[in-house]
Amino acid sequence: MNKHLLKGFSAPLCLAFLVVFLVLPGVSMASSKLTFAFSDKSPPYSSSLDERAVGLFPDLVQLTFSFIPGYTTEHVVVPWSRAQYNVRLGLTDGLLTYPSEEREEYALFSAKPLFTQDFGHLVYSADNPNIGLIESATSFADLSSLTVIVEKGSQWEEDNIPGYLERVPGRDMKSMMHLLMLREAGDFFVQPAEDARFIARQLGYSKKLKVRKVDFIPNSQIPFHIGISRKHPSAMNVINQVDAVMQSPEFQSQLNTLIESYR
């Protein structure tokens, strides 16, 4: 602004002009921008595409803050260990994750989960000769004559799938799907529906894929909450606004639609 344009301004008027100028959109956005970190290798929940964060979790965060006009979000994708480390140090503002005791030490979390990962599904092939048994089972005991495919090193599966079931280990989800569909090395595995359908589409097994929701798998519900670094000066304000948004019927409607689009 040219200096001569200010000559006729009184001090109070100059101050008023400055205040209005600072609150205009785009002028003081730094304090209202929140940077969220996501894992770069956790599809369909989050991954990197052309250096952009894509997947259900970035979409969930974007949807949430579209209902909070006071904040904008920026998304970065990094290895998950680095994402947590950066939030701990306040280098990144937020994440979407399970609020473990360790994470609650460095982040404030929303009261309710934005998403609940549900491991209560049996994943199997439509060509499996034991399909009748899989689809009628009401307990793991009913499946005791079958073979379950597990992920090598998975503590959750060790804790929640009975030891009397014969196991075939796979290196990761892709190898587990090949063992199930191509090699027919096992009868089923236990995974969230989103994961199973995503991998099946990638590997060309969608037509043979069957997913059954069951209620006998323990500890199957894993809640994911929005967390904001305790080092962020407005952490509590952000979480309070997230909690308020989650009470909105319109938000809940859009949230459910978004989640179902990944299932």
Tab-separated table of C-alpha atoms in Angstrom:
chain	number	residue	atom	x	y	z
A	1	MET	CA	0.000	0.000	0.000
A	2	ASN	CA	1.351	3.488	-0.918
A	3	LYS	CA	2.292	5.664	2.088
A	4	HIS	CA	0.281	8.652	0.921
A	5	LEU	CA	-2.909	6.621	1.161
A	6	LEU	CA	-2.426	6.427	4.934
A	7	LYS	CA	-1.851	10.115	5.543
A	8	GLY	CA	-5.498	10.953	6.097
A	9	PHE	CA	-6.129	8.032	8.441
A	10	SER	CA	-6.459	8.676	12.148
A	11	ALA	CA	-4.701	6.232	14.482
A	12	PRO	CA	-7.955	4.475	15.524
A	13	LEU	CA	-9.013	4.138	11.902
A	14	CYS	CA	-5.636	2.700	10.944
A	15	LEU	CA	-5.927	0.180	13.757
A	16	ALA	CA	-9.432	-0.824	12.685
A	17	PHE	CA	-8.244	-1.232	9.110
A	18	LEU	CA	-5.383	-3.441	10.257
A	19	VAL	CA	-7.680	-5.674	12.305
A	20	VAL	CA	-10.060	-6.177	9.380
A	21	PHE	CA	-7.131	-6.864	7.082
A	22	LEU	CA	-5.715	-9.554	9.365
A	23	VAL	CA	-8.970	-11.484	9.631
A	24	LEU	CA	-9.583	-11.560	5.900
A	25	PRO	CA	-9.376	-15.090	4.411
A	26	GLY	CA	-5.884	-15.970	3.296
A	27	VAL	CA	-4.166	-13.297	5.384
A	28	SER	CA	-3.729	-15.165	8.655
A	29	MET	CA	-4.246	-18.766	7.658
A	30	ALA	CA	-1.066	-20.198	9.201
A	31	SER	CA	-2.547	-20.466	12.683
A	32	SER	CA	-5.670	-22.282	11.415
A	33	LYS	CA	-3.958	-24.808	9.139
A	34	LEU	CA	-3.542	-28.278	10.618
A	35	THR	CA	-1.103	-30.771	9.142
A	36	PHE	CA	-2.153	-34.421	9.467
A	37	ALA	CA	0.276	-37.293	8.981
A	38	PHE	CA	-0.742	-40.613	7.428
A	39	SER	CA	1.027	-43.879	6.759
A	40	ASP	CA	2.424	-44.137	3.248
A	41	LYS	CA	1.873	-47.909	2.982
A	42	SER	CA	-1.490	-48.803	4.520
A	43	PRO	CA	-4.011	-49.037	1.662
A	44	PRO	CA	-6.978	-48.759	1.516
A	45	TYR	CA	-6.711	-46.607	4.652
A	46	SER	CA	-3.826	-44.404	3.543
A	47	SER	CA	-1.037	-44.449	0.996
A	48	SER	CA	0.901	-42.166	-1.310
A	49	LEU	CA	-0.120	-41.403	-4.887
A	50	ASP	CA	1.971	-38.840	-6.742
A	51	GLU	CA	3.173	-37.639	-3.317
A	52	ARG	CA	-0.429	-37.071	-2.205
A	53	ALA	CA	-2.195	-38.762	0.700
A	54	VAL	CA	-5.012	-40.943	-0.597
A	55	GLY	CA	-7.346	-43.429	1.050
A	56	LEU	CA	-10.136	-43.641	3.593
A	57	PHE	CA	-8.304	-41.918	6.466
A	58	PRO	CA	-7.329	-38.733	4.580
A	59	ASP	CA	-10.884	-38.621	3.212
A	60	LEU	CA	-12.324	-38.948	6.734
A	61	VAL	CA	-10.179	-36.109	8.073
A	62	GLN	CA	-11.012	-33.941	5.060
A	63	LEU	CA	-14.733	-34.552	5.558
A	64	THR	CA	-14.552	-33.723	9.268
A	65	PHE	CA	-12.824	-30.396	8.810
A	66	SER	CA	-15.100	-29.415	5.929
A	67	PHE	CA	-17.649	-28.982	8.759
A	68	ILE	CA	-15.241	-26.798	10.792
A	69	PRO	CA	-14.783	-23.498	8.935
A	70	GLY	CA	-12.120	-22.208	11.323
A	71	TYR	CA	-9.535	-24.767	10.199
A	72	THR	CA	-8.039	-26.115	7.005
A	73	THR	CA	-6.012	-29.294	6.689
A	74	GLU	CA	-2.879	-30.336	4.889
A	75	HIS	CA	-2.016	-34.017	4.518
A	76	VAL	CA	1.421	-35.620	4.417
A	77	VAL	CA	2.333	-39.277	3.911
A	78	VAL	CA	5.347	-40.731	5.686
A	79	PRO	CA	6.335	-44.044	7.298
A	80	TRP	CA	3.951	-44.631	10.212
A	81	SER	CA	6.684	-44.586	12.857
A	82	ARG	CA	7.769	-41.143	11.636
A	83	ALA	CA	4.173	-39.891	11.577
A	84	GLN	CA	3.776	-40.718	15.268
A	85	TYR	CA	7.211	-39.319	16.143
A	86	ASN	CA	6.444	-36.005	14.430
A	87	VAL	CA	3.118	-35.617	16.257
A	88	ARG	CA	4.862	-36.401	19.537
A	89	LEU	CA	7.334	-33.562	18.905
A	90	GLY	CA	4.689	-31.189	17.553
A	91	LEU	CA	6.300	-31.120	14.089
A	92	THR	CA	2.985	-32.383	12.711
A	93	ASP	CA	-0.382	-31.437	14.198
A	94	GLY	CA	-2.543	-34.523	13.991
A	95	LEU	CA	-3.265	-38.109	13.043
A	96	LEU	CA	-6.106	-40.611	12.925
A	97	THR	CA	-5.337	-43.711	14.977
A	98	TYR	CA	-6.163	-45.952	17.912
A	99	PRO	CA	-5.764	-43.872	21.102
A	100	SER	CA	-3.409	-46.152	23.021
A	101	GLU	CA	-2.097	-45.109	26.428
A	102	GLU	CA	1.250	-44.238	24.868
A	103	ARG	CA	-0.346	-42.024	22.215
A	104	GLU	CA	-2.546	-40.287	24.763
A	105	GLU	CA	0.640	-39.050	26.427
A	106	TYR	CA	1.415	-36.822	23.440
A	107	ALA	CA	-1.972	-36.230	21.777
A	108	LEU	CA	-5.526	-35.250	22.705
A	109	PHE	CA	-8.160	-37.460	21.094
A	110	SER	CA	-11.777	-37.028	20.064
A	111	ALA	CA	-14.306	-38.501	22.470
A	112	LYS	CA	-15.777	-40.835	19.858
A	113	PRO	CA	-14.111	-42.765	17.034
A	114	LEU	CA	-14.335	-41.437	13.521
A	115	PHE	CA	-13.994	-44.976	12.193
A	116	THR	CA	-14.052	-48.464	13.703
A	117	GLN	CA	-11.995	-51.139	12.000
A	118	ASP	CA	-13.908	-54.397	12.242
A	119	PHE	CA	-11.929	-57.651	12.176
A	120	GLY	CA	-15.132	-59.635	12.658
A	121	HIS	CA	-15.191	-61.067	9.128
A	122	LEU	CA	-14.365	-64.438	7.628
A	123	VAL	CA	-12.793	-64.125	4.180
A	124	TYR	CA	-13.033	-67.146	1.881
A	125	SER	CA	-13.465	-68.289	-1.719
A	126	ALA	CA	-16.772	-68.996	-3.415
A	127	ASP	CA	-15.107	-72.161	-4.780
A	128	ASN	CA	-14.171	-73.534	-1.355
A	129	PRO	CA	-15.646	-77.048	-0.907
A	130	ASN	CA	-16.238	-76.242	2.778
A	131	ILE	CA	-18.283	-73.130	2.035
A	132	GLY	CA	-21.372	-74.547	3.749
A	133	LEU	CA	-19.486	-75.031	7.001
A	134	ILE	CA	-17.915	-71.545	6.817
A	135	GLU	CA	-21.278	-69.887	6.210
A	136	SER	CA	-23.087	-71.744	8.997
A	137	ALA	CA	-20.411	-71.560	11.724
A	138	THR	CA	-21.409	-69.822	14.948
A	139	SER	CA	-18.031	-70.238	16.691
A	140	PHE	CA	-14.398	-71.013	15.993
A	141	ALA	CA	-15.086	-74.484	17.349
A	142	ASP	CA	-17.351	-75.098	14.348
A	143	LEU	CA	-14.350	-74.345	12.115
A	144	SER	CA	-11.926	-76.590	13.975
A	145	SER	CA	-11.571	-79.015	11.057
A	146	LEU	CA	-10.540	-76.197	8.683
A	147	THR	CA	-7.272	-74.355	8.071
A	148	VAL	CA	-6.915	-70.633	8.733
A	149	ILE	CA	-4.437	-68.445	6.858
A	150	VAL	CA	-2.685	-65.967	9.145
A	151	GLU	CA	-0.235	-63.111	8.728
A	152	LYS	CA	3.252	-64.001	9.870
A	153	GLY	CA	4.114	-62.202	13.098
A	154	SER	CA	0.594	-60.910	13.802
A	155	GLN	CA	0.159	-60.654	17.567
A	156	TRP	CA	-3.555	-59.888	17.203
A	157	GLU	CA	-4.132	-63.196	15.421
A	158	GLU	CA	-2.058	-65.058	18.002
A	159	ASP	CA	-4.219	-63.563	20.754
A	160	ASN	CA	-7.635	-63.914	19.130
A	161	ILE	CA	-7.634	-66.970	16.839
A	162	PRO	CA	-7.644	-70.239	18.835
A	163	GLY	CA	-4.469	-72.284	18.783
A	164	TYR	CA	-6.315	-75.510	17.913
A	165	LEU	CA	-6.939	-74.250	14.365
A	166	GLU	CA	-4.371	-75.430	11.842
A	167	ARG	CA	-2.480	-72.399	10.497
A	168	VAL	CA	-0.797	-71.520	7.227
A	169	PRO	CA	1.292	-68.326	7.493
A	170	GLY	CA	1.478	-65.681	4.776
A	171	ARG	CA	4.033	-62.877	4.562
A	172	ASP	CA	1.421	-60.140	4.057
A	173	MET	CA	-2.136	-59.589	2.878
A	174	LYS	CA	-1.269	-60.164	-0.793
A	175	SER	CA	0.426	-63.486	-0.123
A	176	MET	CA	-2.477	-64.488	2.143
A	177	MET	CA	-4.946	-63.783	-0.659
A	178	HIS	CA	-2.890	-65.835	-3.128
A	179	LEU	CA	-2.689	-68.701	-0.615
A	180	LEU	CA	-6.470	-68.586	-0.277
A	181	MET	CA	-7.556	-68.098	-3.872
A	182	LEU	CA	-4.769	-69.469	-6.062
A	183	ARG	CA	-2.999	-72.159	-4.051
A	184	GLU	CA	-6.040	-73.118	-1.953
A	185	ALA	CA	-3.655	-73.691	0.967
A	186	GLY	CA	-6.273	-72.742	3.552
A	187	ASP	CA	-10.012	-72.300	3.948
A	188	PHE	CA	-10.349	-68.762	5.276
A	189	PHE	CA	-8.680	-65.848	6.989
A	190	VAL	CA	-9.884	-63.112	9.337
A	191	GLN	CA	-9.694	-59.502	8.144
A	192	PRO	CA	-11.738	-56.294	7.897
A	193	ALA	CA	-13.985	-56.235	4.845
A	194	GLU	CA	-12.271	-53.113	3.467
A	195	ASP	CA	-8.856	-54.779	3.440
A	196	ALA	CA	-10.087	-57.991	1.865
A	197	ARG	CA	-12.010	-56.320	-0.955
A	198	PHE	CA	-9.180	-53.895	-1.710
A	199	ILE	CA	-6.582	-56.668	-2.039
A	200	ALA	CA	-8.972	-58.903	-4.009
A	201	ARG	CA	-9.554	-56.099	-6.541
A	202	GLN	CA	-5.823	-55.525	-6.865
A	203	LEU	CA	-5.113	-59.205	-7.516
A	204	GLY	CA	-8.142	-59.983	-9.693
A	205	TYR	CA	-10.005	-62.199	-7.220
A	206	SER	CA	-13.112	-60.063	-6.690
A	207	LYS	CA	-15.503	-62.472	-8.417
A	208	LYS	CA	-14.484	-65.356	-6.159
A	209	LEU	CA	-14.268	-63.335	-2.952
A	210	LYS	CA	-16.734	-64.019	-0.150
A	211	VAL	CA	-16.831	-62.019	3.088
A	212	ARG	CA	-19.029	-63.003	6.009
A	213	LYS	CA	-19.664	-60.874	9.110
A	214	VAL	CA	-19.597	-62.952	12.315
A	215	ASP	CA	-19.968	-62.132	15.996
A	216	PHE	CA	-17.669	-64.700	17.614
A	217	ILE	CA	-14.273	-63.097	16.991
A	218	PRO	CA	-12.932	-61.459	20.179
A	219	ASN	CA	-11.453	-57.950	20.259
A	220	SER	CA	-12.593	-57.397	16.685
A	221	GLN	CA	-13.500	-53.702	17.037
A	222	ILE	CA	-10.573	-51.278	16.817
A	223	PRO	CA	-11.618	-47.600	17.130
A	224	PHE	CA	-9.749	-44.843	15.301
A	225	HIS	CA	-9.977	-41.316	16.750
A	226	ILE	CA	-8.711	-37.955	15.552
A	227	GLY	CA	-5.721	-36.932	17.651
A	228	ILE	CA	-4.067	-33.519	17.947
A	229	SER	CA	-0.553	-33.024	19.305
A	230	ARG	CA	-0.538	-31.726	22.882
A	231	LYS	CA	2.127	-29.272	21.727
A	232	HIS	CA	-0.386	-27.514	19.466
A	233	PRO	CA	-1.584	-24.351	21.279
A	234	SER	CA	-5.208	-24.906	20.221
A	235	ALA	CA	-5.340	-28.680	20.638
A	236	MET	CA	-8.267	-28.661	23.051
A	237	ASN	CA	-10.240	-26.207	20.913
A	238	VAL	CA	-9.746	-28.386	17.835
A	239	ILE	CA	-10.865	-31.535	19.644
A	240	ASN	CA	-13.895	-29.752	21.107
A	241	GLN	CA	-14.938	-28.692	17.613
A	242	VAL	CA	-14.422	-32.202	16.245
A	243	ASP	CA	-16.579	-33.593	19.070
A	244	ALA	CA	-19.282	-31.046	18.268
A	245	VAL	CA	-19.248	-31.869	14.549
A	246	MET	CA	-19.659	-35.560	15.279
A	247	GLN	CA	-23.034	-34.800	16.878
A	248	SER	CA	-24.358	-33.487	13.559
A	249	PRO	CA	-26.841	-35.794	11.765
A	250	GLU	CA	-25.711	-34.371	8.419
A	251	PHE	CA	-22.088	-35.157	9.213
A	252	GLN	CA	-22.967	-38.680	10.366
A	253	SER	CA	-24.883	-39.272	7.148
A	254	GLN	CA	-21.955	-38.197	4.982
A	255	LEU	CA	-19.533	-40.128	7.209
A	256	ASN	CA	-21.475	-43.382	6.792
A	257	THR	CA	-21.713	-42.880	3.030
A	258	LEU	CA	-17.966	-42.325	2.784
A	259	ILE	CA	-17.109	-45.399	4.863
A	260	GLU	CA	-19.529	-47.606	2.899
A	261	SER	CA	-17.879	-46.506	-0.364
A	262	TYR	CA	-14.716	-48.313	0.793
A	263	ARG	CA	-16.512	-51.532	1.741
